[in-house]
Coordinates of C-alpha atoms in Angstrom, one line a residue:
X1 CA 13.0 -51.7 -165.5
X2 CA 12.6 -52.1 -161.7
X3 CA 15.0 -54.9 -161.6
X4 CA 17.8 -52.1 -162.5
X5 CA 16.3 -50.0 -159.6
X6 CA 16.8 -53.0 -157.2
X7 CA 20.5 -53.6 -158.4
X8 CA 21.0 -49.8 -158.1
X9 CA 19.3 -49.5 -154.2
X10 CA 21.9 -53.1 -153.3
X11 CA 25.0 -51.3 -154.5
X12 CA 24.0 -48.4 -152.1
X13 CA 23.3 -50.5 -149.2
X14 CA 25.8 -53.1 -150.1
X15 CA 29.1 -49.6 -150.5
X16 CA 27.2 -47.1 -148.4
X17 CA 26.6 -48.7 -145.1
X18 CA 28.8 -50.4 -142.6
X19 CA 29.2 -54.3 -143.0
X20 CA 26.9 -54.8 -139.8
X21 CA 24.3 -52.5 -141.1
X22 CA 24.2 -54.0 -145.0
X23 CA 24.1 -57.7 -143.7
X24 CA 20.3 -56.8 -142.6
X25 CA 19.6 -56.6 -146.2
X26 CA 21.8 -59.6 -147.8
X27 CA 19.6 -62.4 -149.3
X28 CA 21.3 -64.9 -147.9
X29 CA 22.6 -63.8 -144.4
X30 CA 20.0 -63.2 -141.5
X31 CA 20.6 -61.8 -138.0
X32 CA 21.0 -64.2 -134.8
X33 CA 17.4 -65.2 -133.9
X34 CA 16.2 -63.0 -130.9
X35 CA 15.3 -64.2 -127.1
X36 CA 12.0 -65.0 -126.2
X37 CA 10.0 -66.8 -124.1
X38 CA 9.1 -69.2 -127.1
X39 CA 12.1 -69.4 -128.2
X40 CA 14.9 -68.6 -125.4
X41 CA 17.9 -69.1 -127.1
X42 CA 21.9 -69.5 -125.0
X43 CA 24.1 -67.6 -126.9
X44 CA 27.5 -68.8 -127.0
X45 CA 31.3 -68.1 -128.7
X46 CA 34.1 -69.8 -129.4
X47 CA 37.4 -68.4 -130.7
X48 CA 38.7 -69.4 -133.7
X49 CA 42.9 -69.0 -134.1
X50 CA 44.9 -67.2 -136.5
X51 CA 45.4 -69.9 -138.8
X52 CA 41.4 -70.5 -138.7
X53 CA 41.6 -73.9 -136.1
X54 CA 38.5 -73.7 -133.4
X55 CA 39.5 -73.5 -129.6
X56 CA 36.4 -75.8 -128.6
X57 CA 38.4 -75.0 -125.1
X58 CA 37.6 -71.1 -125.2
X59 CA 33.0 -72.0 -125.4
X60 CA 31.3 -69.7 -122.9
X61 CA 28.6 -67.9 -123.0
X62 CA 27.8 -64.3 -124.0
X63 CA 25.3 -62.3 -122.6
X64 CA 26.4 -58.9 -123.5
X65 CA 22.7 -58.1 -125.6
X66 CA 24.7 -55.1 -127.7
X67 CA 27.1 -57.2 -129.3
X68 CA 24.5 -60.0 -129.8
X69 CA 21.8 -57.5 -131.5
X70 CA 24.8 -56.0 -133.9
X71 CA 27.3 -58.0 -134.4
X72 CA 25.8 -61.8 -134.7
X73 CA 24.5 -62.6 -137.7
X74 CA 24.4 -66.0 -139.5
X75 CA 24.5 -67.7 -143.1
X76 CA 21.8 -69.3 -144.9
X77 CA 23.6 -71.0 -148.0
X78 CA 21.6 -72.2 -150.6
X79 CA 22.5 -73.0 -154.0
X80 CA 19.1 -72.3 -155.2
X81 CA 15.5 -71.1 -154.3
X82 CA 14.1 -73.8 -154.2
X83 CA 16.8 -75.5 -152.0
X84 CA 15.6 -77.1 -149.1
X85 CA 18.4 -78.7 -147.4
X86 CA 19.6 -76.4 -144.9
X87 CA 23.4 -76.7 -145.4
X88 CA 26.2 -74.9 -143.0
X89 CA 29.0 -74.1 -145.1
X90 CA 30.5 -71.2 -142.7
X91 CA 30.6 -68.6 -139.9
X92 CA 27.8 -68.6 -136.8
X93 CA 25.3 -71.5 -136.1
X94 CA 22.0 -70.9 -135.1
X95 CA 20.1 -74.2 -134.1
X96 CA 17.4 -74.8 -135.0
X97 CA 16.8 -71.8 -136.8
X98 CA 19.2 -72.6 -139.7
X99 CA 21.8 -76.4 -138.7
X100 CA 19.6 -79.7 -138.6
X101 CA 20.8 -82.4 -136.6
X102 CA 21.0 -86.1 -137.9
X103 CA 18.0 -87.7 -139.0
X104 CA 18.7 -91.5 -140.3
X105 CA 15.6 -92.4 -139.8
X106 CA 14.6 -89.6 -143.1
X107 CA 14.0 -91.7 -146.2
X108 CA 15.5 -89.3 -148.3
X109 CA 19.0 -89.8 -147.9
X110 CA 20.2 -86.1 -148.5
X111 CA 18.4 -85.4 -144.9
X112 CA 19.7 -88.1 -143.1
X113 CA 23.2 -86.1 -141.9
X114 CA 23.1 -83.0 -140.3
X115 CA 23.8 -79.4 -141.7
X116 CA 27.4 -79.8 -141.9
X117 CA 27.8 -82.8 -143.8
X118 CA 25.2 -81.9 -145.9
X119 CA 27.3 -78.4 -146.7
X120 CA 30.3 -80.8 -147.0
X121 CA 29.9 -81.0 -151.3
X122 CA 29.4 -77.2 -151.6
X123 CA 32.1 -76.2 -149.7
X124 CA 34.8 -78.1 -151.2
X125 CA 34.4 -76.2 -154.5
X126 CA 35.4 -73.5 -152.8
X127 CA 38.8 -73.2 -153.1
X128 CA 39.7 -71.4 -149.7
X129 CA 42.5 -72.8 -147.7
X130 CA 41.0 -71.0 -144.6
X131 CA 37.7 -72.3 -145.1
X132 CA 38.7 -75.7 -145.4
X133 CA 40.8 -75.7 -142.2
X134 CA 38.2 -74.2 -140.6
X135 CA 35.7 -76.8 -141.4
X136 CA 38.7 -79.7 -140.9
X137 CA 38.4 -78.3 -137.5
X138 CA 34.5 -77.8 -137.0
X139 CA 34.2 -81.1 -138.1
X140 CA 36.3 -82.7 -135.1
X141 CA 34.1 -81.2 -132.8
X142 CA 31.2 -81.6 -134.1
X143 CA 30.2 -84.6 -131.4
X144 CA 30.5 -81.9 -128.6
X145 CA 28.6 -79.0 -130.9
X146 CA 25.3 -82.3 -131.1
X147 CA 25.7 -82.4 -127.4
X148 CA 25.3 -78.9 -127.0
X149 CA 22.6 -78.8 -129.2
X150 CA 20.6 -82.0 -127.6
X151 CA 20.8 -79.6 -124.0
X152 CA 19.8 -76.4 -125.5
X153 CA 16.6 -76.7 -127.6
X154 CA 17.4 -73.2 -128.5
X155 CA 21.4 -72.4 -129.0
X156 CA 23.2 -69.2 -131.3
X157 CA 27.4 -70.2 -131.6
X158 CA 29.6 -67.5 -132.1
X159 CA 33.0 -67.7 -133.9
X160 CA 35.3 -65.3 -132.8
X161 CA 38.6 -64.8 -135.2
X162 CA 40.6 -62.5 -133.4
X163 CA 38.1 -60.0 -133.0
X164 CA 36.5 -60.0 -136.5
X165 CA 33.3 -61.5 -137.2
X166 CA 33.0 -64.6 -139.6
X167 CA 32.1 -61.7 -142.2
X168 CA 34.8 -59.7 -141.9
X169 CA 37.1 -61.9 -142.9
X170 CA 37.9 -63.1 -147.0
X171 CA 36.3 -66.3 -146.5
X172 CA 33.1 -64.6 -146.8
X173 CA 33.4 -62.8 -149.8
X174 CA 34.7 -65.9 -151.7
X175 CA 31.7 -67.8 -150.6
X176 CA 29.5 -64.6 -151.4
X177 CA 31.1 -65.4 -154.9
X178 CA 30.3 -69.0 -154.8
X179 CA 26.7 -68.1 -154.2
X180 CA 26.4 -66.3 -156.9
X181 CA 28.2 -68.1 -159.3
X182 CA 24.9 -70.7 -158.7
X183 CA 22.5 -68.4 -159.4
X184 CA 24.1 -67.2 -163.1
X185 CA 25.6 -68.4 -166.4
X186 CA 28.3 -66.9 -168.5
X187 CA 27.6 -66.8 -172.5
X188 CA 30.3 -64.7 -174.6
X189 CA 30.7 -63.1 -172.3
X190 CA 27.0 -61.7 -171.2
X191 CA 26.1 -62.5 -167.2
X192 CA 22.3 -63.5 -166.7
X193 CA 20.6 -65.5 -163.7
X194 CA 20.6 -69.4 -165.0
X195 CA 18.5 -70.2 -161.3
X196 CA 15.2 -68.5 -159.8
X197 CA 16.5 -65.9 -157.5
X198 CA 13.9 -62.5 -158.7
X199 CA 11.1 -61.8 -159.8
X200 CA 11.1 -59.9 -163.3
X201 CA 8.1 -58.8 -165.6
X202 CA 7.8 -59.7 -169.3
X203 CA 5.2 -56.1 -170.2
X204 CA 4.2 -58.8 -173.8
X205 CA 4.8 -62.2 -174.4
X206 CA 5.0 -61.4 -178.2
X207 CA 8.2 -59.3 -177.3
X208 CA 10.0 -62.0 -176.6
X209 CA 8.9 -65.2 -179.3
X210 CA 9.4 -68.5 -178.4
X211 CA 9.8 -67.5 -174.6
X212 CA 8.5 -69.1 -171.1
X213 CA 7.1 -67.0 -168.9
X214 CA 8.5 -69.3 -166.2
X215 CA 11.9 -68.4 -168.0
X216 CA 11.7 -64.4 -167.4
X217 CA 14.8 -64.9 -164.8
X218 CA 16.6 -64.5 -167.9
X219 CA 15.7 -61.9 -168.9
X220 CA 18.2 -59.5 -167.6
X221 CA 21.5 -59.3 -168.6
X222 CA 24.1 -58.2 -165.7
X223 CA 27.6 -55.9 -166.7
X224 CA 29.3 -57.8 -163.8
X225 CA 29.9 -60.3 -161.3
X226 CA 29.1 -57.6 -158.6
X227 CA 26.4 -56.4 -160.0
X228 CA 24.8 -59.4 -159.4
X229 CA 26.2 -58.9 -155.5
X230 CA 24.4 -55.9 -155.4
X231 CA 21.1 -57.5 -156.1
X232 CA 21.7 -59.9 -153.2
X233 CA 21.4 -56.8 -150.8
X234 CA 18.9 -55.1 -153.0
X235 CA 16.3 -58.1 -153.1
X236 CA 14.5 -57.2 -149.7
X237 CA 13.5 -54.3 -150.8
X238 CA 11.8 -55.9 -153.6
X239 CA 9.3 -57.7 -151.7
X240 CA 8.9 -54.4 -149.4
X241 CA 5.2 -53.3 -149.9
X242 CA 4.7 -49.5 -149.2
X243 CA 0.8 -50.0 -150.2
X244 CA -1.3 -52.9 -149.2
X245 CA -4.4 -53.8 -151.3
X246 CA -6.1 -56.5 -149.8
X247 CA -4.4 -59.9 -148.7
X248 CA -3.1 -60.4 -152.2
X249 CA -1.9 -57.4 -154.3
X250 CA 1.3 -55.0 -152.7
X251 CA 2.5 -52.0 -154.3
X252 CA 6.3 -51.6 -154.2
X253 CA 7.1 -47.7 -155.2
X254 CA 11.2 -47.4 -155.4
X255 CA 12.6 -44.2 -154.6
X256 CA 15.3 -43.2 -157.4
X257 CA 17.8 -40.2 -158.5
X258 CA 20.4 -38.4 -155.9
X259 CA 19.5 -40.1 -153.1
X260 CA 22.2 -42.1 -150.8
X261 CA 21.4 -45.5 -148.7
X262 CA 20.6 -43.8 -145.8
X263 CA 17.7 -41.8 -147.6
X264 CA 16.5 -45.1 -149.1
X265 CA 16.3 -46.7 -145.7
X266 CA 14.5 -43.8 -144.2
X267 CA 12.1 -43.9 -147.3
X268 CA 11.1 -47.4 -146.2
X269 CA 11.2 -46.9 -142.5
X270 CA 8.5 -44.4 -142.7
X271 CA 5.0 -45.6 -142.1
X272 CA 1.8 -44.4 -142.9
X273 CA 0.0 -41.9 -141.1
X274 CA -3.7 -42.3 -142.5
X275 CA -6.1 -43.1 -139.8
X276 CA -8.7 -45.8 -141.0
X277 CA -10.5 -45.4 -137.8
X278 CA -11.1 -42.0 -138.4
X279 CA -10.6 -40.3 -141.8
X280 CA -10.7 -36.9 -142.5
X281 CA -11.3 -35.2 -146.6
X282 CA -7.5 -33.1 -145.9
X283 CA -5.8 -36.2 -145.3
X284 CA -3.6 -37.8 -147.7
X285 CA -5.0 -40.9 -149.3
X286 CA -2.8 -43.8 -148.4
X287 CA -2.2 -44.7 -152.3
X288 CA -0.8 -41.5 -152.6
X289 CA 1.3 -41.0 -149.2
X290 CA 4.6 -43.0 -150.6
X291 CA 5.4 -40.2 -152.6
X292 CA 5.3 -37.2 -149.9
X293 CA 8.9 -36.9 -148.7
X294 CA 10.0 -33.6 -148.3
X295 CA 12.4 -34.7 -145.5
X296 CA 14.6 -37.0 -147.9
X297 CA 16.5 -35.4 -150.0
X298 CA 17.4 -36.7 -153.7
X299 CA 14.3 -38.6 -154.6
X300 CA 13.6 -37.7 -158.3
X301 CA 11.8 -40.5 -159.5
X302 CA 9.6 -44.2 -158.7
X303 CA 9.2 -47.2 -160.2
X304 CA 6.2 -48.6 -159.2
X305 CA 5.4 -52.5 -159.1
X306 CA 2.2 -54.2 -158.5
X307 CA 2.5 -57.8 -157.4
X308 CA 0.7 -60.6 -156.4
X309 CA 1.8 -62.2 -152.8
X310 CA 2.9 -65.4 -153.4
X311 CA 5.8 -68.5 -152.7
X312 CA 8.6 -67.7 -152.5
X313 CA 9.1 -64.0 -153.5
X314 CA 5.6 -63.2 -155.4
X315 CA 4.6 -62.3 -159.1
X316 CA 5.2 -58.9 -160.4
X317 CA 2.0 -58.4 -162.7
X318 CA 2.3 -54.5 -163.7
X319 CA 5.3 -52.4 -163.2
X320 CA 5.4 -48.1 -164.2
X321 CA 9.0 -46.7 -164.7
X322 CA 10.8 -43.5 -164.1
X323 CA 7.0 -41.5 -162.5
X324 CA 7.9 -38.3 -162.2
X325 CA 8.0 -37.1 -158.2
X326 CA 6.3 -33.5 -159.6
X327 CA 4.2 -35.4 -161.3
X328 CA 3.0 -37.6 -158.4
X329 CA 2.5 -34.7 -156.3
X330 CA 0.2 -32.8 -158.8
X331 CA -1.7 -36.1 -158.6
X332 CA -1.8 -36.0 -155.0
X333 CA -3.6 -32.9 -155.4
X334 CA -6.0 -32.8 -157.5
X335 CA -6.5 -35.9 -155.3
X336 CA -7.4 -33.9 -152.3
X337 CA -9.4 -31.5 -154.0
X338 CA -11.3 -33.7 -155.4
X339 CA -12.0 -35.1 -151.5
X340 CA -12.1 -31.8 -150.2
X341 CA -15.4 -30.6 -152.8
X342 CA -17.0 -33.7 -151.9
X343 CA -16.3 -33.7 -148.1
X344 CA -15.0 -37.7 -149.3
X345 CA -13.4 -38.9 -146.3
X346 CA -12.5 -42.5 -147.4
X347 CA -9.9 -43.8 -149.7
X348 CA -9.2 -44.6 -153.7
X349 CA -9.0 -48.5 -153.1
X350 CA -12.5 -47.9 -150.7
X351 CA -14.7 -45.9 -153.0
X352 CA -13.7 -49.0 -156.1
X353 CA -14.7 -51.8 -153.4
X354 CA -18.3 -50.2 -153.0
X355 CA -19.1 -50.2 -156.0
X356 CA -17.3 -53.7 -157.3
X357 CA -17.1 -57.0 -156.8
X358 CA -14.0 -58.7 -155.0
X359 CA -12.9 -60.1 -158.4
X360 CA -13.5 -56.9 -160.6
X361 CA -12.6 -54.5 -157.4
X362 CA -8.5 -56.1 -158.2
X363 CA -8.7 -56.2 -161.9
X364 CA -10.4 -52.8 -161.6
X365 CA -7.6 -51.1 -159.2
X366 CA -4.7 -52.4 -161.5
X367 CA -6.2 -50.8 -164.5
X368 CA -7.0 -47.1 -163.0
X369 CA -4.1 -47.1 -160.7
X370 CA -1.4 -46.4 -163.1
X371 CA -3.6 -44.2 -164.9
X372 CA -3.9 -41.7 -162.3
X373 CA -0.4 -42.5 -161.0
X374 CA 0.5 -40.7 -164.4
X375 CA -2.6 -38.1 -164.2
X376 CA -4.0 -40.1 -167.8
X377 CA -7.1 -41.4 -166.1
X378 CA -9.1 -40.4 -168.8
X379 CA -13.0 -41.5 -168.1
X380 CA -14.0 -45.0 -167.2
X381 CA -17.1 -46.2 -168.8
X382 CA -17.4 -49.2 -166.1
X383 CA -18.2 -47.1 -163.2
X384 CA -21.8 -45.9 -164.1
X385 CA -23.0 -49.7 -165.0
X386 CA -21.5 -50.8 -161.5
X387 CA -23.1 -48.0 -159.6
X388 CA -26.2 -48.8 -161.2
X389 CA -26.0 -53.4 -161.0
X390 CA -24.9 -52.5 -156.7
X391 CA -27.7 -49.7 -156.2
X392 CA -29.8 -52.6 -157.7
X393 CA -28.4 -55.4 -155.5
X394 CA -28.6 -53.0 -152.3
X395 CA -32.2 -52.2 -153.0
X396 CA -33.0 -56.1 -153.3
X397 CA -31.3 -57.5 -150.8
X398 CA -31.8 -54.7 -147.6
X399 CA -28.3 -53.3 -148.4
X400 CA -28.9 -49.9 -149.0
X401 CA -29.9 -47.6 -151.5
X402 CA -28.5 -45.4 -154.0
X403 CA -26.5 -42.9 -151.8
X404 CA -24.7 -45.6 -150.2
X405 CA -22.5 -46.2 -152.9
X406 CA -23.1 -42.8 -155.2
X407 CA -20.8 -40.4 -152.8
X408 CA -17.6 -43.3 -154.3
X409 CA -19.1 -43.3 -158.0
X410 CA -19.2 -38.8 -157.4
X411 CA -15.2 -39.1 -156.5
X412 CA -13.9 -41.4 -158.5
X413 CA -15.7 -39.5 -161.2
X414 CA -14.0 -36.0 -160.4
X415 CA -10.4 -38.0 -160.4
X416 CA -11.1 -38.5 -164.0
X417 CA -9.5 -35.9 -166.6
X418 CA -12.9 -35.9 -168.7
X419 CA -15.4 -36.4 -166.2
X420 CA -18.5 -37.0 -168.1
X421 CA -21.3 -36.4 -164.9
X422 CA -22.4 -32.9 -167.0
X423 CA -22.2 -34.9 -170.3
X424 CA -24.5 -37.3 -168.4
X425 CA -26.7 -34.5 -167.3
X426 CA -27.5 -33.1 -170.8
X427 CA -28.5 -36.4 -172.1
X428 CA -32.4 -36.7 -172.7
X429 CA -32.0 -40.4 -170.8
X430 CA -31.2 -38.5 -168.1
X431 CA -33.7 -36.1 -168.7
X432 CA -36.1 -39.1 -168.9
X433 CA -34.8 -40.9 -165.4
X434 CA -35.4 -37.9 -163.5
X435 CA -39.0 -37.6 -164.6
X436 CA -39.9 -41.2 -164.1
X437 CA -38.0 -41.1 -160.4
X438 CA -40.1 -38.0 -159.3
X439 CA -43.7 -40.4 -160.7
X440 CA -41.9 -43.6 -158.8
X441 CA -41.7 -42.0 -155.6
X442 CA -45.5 -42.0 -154.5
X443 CA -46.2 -45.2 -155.9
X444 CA -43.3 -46.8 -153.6
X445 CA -44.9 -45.2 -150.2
X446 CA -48.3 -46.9 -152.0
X447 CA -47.0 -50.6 -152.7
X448 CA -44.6 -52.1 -150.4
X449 CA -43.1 -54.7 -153.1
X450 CA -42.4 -52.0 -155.3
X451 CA -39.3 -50.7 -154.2
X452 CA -37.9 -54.3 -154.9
X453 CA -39.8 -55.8 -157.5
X454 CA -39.2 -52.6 -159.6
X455 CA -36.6 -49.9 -158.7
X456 CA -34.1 -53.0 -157.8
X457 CA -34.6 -53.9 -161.1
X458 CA -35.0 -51.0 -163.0
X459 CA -32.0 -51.8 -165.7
X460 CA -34.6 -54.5 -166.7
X461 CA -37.7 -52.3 -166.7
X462 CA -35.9 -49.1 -168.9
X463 CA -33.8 -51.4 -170.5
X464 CA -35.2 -49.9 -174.2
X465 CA -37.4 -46.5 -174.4
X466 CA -40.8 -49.6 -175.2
X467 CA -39.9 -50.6 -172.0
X468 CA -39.6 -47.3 -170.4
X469 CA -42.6 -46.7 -172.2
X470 CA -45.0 -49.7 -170.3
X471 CA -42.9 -48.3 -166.9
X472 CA -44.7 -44.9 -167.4
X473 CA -47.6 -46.6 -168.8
X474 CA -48.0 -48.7 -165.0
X475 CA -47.0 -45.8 -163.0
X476 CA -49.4 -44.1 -163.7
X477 CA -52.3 -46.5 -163.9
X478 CA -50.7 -47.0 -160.1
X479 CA -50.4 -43.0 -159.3
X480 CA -54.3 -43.2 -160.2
X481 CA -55.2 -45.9 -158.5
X482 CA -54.0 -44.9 -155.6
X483 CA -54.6 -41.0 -155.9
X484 CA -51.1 -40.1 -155.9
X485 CA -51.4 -37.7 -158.8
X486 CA -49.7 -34.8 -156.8
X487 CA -48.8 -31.6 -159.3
X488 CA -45.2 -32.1 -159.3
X489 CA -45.6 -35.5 -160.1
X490 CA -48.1 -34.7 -163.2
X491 CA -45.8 -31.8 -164.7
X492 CA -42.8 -35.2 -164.4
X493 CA -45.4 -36.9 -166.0
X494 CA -46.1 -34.1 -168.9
X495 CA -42.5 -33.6 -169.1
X496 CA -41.8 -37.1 -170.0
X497 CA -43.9 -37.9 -172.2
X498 CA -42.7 -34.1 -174.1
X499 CA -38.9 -35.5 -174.0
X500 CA -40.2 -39.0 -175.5
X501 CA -42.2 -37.4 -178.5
X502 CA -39.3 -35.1 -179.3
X503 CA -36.0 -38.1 -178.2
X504 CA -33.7 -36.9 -180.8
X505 CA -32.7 -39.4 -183.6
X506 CA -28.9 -38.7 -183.3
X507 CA -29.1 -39.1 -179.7
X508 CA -29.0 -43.6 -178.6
X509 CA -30.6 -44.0 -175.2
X510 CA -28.6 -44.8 -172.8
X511 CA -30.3 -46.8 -170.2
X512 CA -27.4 -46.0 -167.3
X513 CA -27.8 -42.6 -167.8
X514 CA -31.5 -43.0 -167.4
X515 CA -30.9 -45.1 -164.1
X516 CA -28.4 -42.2 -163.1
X517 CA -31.3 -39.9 -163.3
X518 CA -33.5 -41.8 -162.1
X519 CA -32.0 -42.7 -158.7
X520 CA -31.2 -38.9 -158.0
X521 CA -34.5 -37.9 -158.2
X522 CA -35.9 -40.7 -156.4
X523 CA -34.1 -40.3 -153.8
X524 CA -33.3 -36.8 -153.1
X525 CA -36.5 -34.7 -155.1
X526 CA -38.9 -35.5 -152.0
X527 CA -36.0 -33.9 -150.1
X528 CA -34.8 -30.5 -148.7
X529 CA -31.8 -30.8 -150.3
X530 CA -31.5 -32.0 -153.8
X531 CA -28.0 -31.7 -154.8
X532 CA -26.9 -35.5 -154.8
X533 CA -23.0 -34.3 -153.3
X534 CA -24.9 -32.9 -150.1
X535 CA -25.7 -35.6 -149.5
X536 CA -23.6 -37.9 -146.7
X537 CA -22.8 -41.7 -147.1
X538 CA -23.8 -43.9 -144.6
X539 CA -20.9 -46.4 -145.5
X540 CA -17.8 -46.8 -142.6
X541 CA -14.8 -47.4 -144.0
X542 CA -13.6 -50.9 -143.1

C-alpha cells in the first residue's frame, strides 16, 4: 500500500539527509518564516547555557541571511490534527506565525493564555530535566519576550545552546517521541495510529466488516516506534501532486526500488515541461511525464494515488501499487504514437473534457486512468454515446459541430487495446448513417432550421430503424421539393434503402454507430478530403 511507500521515502529523508536538510520535510517542524514586505520579520538569538538556563542578557539581533535560511527552523506541537491551540513546548519562536499572545478577553478559556502556558500541560509529561529547566527559565522572561513581541509585529527568536540548534540537542528527539506517542496506541504489542494524522484507502468496505470509513487511520499496523518517525518526514510527500486534474483531483506517483533520498528529492523537484500554450503531437503528455526519469537512478517502481483536495490532508479515493517503470514507459509510447498518427496535439485529461461533462469528465478520468497506467484499457463503450449527446449539444446551441470534438473521441479510441472504430465501420448502422448523412446534406443548405431541428437531434430521429425509416421518408420528400436530387445523393438513397431490405437479423442496430456514420459523411463527403483524421480540430487547448 502507498502508506508503506510513504514510511519507506521518511526513513530516507529522515537517515539520509543532514538534520537541517530532513527538518524541511518533518510534519511538525517548519522553517523560520521568510522577510517580506508583508511580513518583515527582526530576527533575533538568545544563548541558552550549558545547563539549559536562557541568558535574556545575550538578545541581539541576527542578520546573517545564510544562517537564518539553514539553520532556523521552529516547532509546531500539536497533539493532534485537529489541534488548534497553538502550543510552544520548545526551541525557536516565531510570532505570530506559530506563539499567541494573551487573549482574556477569548471566551474559551484554553485561548485565553498565550502559547507557552498553553504548552505548559504537554510539556510536563515529558520527562526531560533539560526541557523543564529550560522552560523554568523561559518562563521568567516571558514579560520581556510580550514586550518584544507588542514592538515587533513580526519577530523570529533564536536559541542558541552552545552552538547547536534547539534540534540538535536530545530534548528534541524526546519530544519527537512525545509526539508520536499522541498519535498511536499500543495493543499486544501491535503499533497503529489511535489519532488522524494520514490519509489511508480502504480498496472495499466489505474487506473490513463492521468498519468506519472515518476509522481507516487504523488500518495500518506499524513494526516500531520509529517507523512511525519516519512517516513524520515522509507525510509531505504525501500530499505532493506530480499531476493536477482540475481544482479537485491530484495524482501523487511515488518513486520506489534502489533509489536514495537525494534521487527522491530530485524526482519531486522536477517540473513539467509540457507547454499548454503551445502543444506539439512529439511531446510527452503531462499524465505520462512523471514517469520519464532517465537522470535518476534506482526508480523501479510507482504507487500511484488519486485524491481529492480537501481539509486538512485530502481523501485518497483510488490508489495502483508496485506499476512497473517498463511498463509505464511502453504506455508512454504507444501514447505518442497514437498522437503522432493523428497529429493530436492536446492532452489525455483534454481530449475526456470535450467530450464530457464536468461531473462525468472526473468519474470518467479515474476510471480509464489506471487502465492505461497498466496498458488494460480495453475499449470503453461510453465514449461513442458522449461524442454523439456533445456533437448534438454543439449543433443546437452554436457550439460546433462534429469535428470539434471527434479528433478527442479518434485518440482516445486508438489508446484503447481493442479499438472497435473498424468494428464500427463494418456494421450495416454505420452503413446506414453514411447514406442518410450524404441525403441530409442538400436539404440542410435548403432549410435553415434543419441543421438544428434535426441533425442536433438525430439520436431522437434514428433512434429505431421505423424512425430511421420516416427520416429517409422526409428527406426525401424535402430533396424533391426542393430539387436537390443530385446523383450521388440518389445512389445514398438506393443504397439505403438496399441495406434496409437486406439489415441482417443477427445483426441489433445500433443507433450510435448510425450517428457515427452519419456525422462523417455529413460533414466531410461534400469535401476534398474525406478521411475524418485529416481533418484539424478547431478546439484550443485551455
Amino acid at each position: 500500500m502507498s502508506l508503506q511507500t510513504i514510511i519507506q521515502i521518511g526513513h530516507k529523508i529522515r537517515n539520509e539527509l543532514s538534520k537541517e536538510e530532513s527538518l524541511q520535510y518533518h510534519r511538525f517542524v517548519k522553517k523560520a518564516p521568510e522577510y517580506s514586505a508583508k511580513q518583515p520579520y527582526t530576527y533575533y538569538q538568545i544563548d541558552v547555557k550549558e545547563n539549559f538556563e536562557i541568558d535574556y542578557s545575550s538578545l541581539h539581533e541576527v542578520s546573517d541571511q545564510t544562517i537564518i535560511n539553514n539553520k532556523f527552523y521552529y516547532l509546531k506541537f500539536k497533539t493532534g490534527e485537529a489541534d488548534s491551540l497553538v502550543k510552544y513546548m520548545f526551541g525557536d519562536i516565531a510570532y505570530p506565525e506559530f506563539f499567541k499572545p494573551d487573549n482574556p478577553e477569548n471566551k474559551a478559556a484554553g485561548f485565553r493564555v498565550n502559547s507557552f502556558f498553553r504548552g505548559k500541560e504537554d510539556a510536563s509529561k515529558i520527562q526531560n530535566e533539560k526541557l523543564k529547566v529550560f522552560r523554568m527559565s523561559l518562563e521568567k522572561q516571558m514579560d520581556s519576550l510580550l514586550e518584544i513581541f507588542q514592538e515587533k509585529e513580526f519577530c523570529y527568536i533564536h536559541f542558541n545552546f552552545s552552538g547547536k540548534c534547539w534540534y540538535e540537542t536530545d530534548v528534541f528527539d524526546e519530544i519527537e517521541s512525545a509526539i508520536v506517542s499522541n498519535f498511536i496506541k499500543e495493543d499486544d504489542g501491535h503499533i497503529s495510529l489511535s489519532a488522524f494524522l494520514t490519509r489511508t484507502l480502504v480498496e472495499s468496505e466489505g474487506r473490513l466488516p463492521n468498519f468506519s470509513n472515518s476509522n481507516t487511520y487504523k488500518s495500518k499496523y506499524f513494526n516500531g516506534f520509529d517507523e512511525v518517525k519516519d512517516l513524520l518526514y515522509g507525510l509531505d510527500f504525501q500530499q505532493k501532486s506530480k499531476v493536477n486534474v482540475g481544482k479537485e483531483i491530484m495524482i501523487n506517483m511515488l518513486p520506489k526500488g534502489r533509489l536514495a533520498a537525494k534521487g527522491i528529492l530530485a524526482y519531486y523537484d522536477k517540473k513539467s515541461k509540457y507547454d499548454y500554450k503551445n502543444p506539439k503531437p512529439e511531446d510527452t503528455d503531462p499524465f505520462a511525464e512523471p514517469f520519464i526519469n532517465p537522470e535518476i537512478d534506482g526508480i523501479e517502481k510507482y504507487d500511484i494515488v488519486f485524491s481529492k483536495r480537501s481539509k486538512p490532508i485530502g481523501v485518497d479515493l483510488l490508489e495502483m501499487t508496485d506499476v512497473n517503470q517498463n511498463l509505464l514507459l511502453r504506455v508512454n509510447r504507444k501514447i505518442r504514437k497514437a498522437k503522432t498518427e493523428l497529429n493530436y496535439k492536446y492532452t489525455i485529461d483534454f481530449a475526456l473534457k470535450m467530450l464530457f461533462d464536468d461531473k462525468k469528465y472526473t468519474s470518467h478520468l479515474l476510471k480509464i486512468l489506471p487502465l492505461i497506467y497498466k496498458d488494460n484499457y480495453y475499449s470503453d463503450d461510453l465514449l461513442l454515446p458522449a461524442l454523439i449527446q456533445k456533437t448534438e449539444y454543439g449543433i443546437r446551441n452554436g457550439k460546433g459541430g462534429f469535428l470539434t470534438y471527434a479528433y478527442h473521441y479518434y485518440f482516445l479510441s486508438k489508446l484503447q487495446i481493442n479499438n472497435t472504430i473498424m468494428e464500427i465501420r463494418q456494421s450495416k448502422s454505420y452503413l446506414l448513417g453514411t447514406k442518410l448523412g450524404i441525403m441530409a446534406k442538400p436539404v440542410a443548405h435548403s432549410i435553415k432550421s434543419f441543421e438544428k431541428a434535426y441533425v442536433g437531434n438525430l439520436s431522437q430521429r434514428i433512434a429505431r430503424l421505423d424512425n430511421l425509416v420516416e427520416f429517409v421518408n422526409y428527406m426525401n420528400e424535402k430533396l424533391m421539393i426542393h430539387q436537390k436530387g443530385y446523383p450521388s445523393v440518389k445512389e445514398a438513397s438506393r443504397e439505403l434503402t438496399v441495406i434496409l431490405d437486406s439489415f441482417p437479423k443477427e445483426e441489433k442496430y445500433n443507433r450510435h454507430y448510425c450517428a457515427l456514420g452519419f456525422f462523417e459523411t455529413y460533414y466531410t463527403y461534400f469535401k476534398e478530403e474525406v478521411e475524418i483524421k485529416e481533418q484539424t480540430a478547431t478546439t484550443e487547448n485551455e
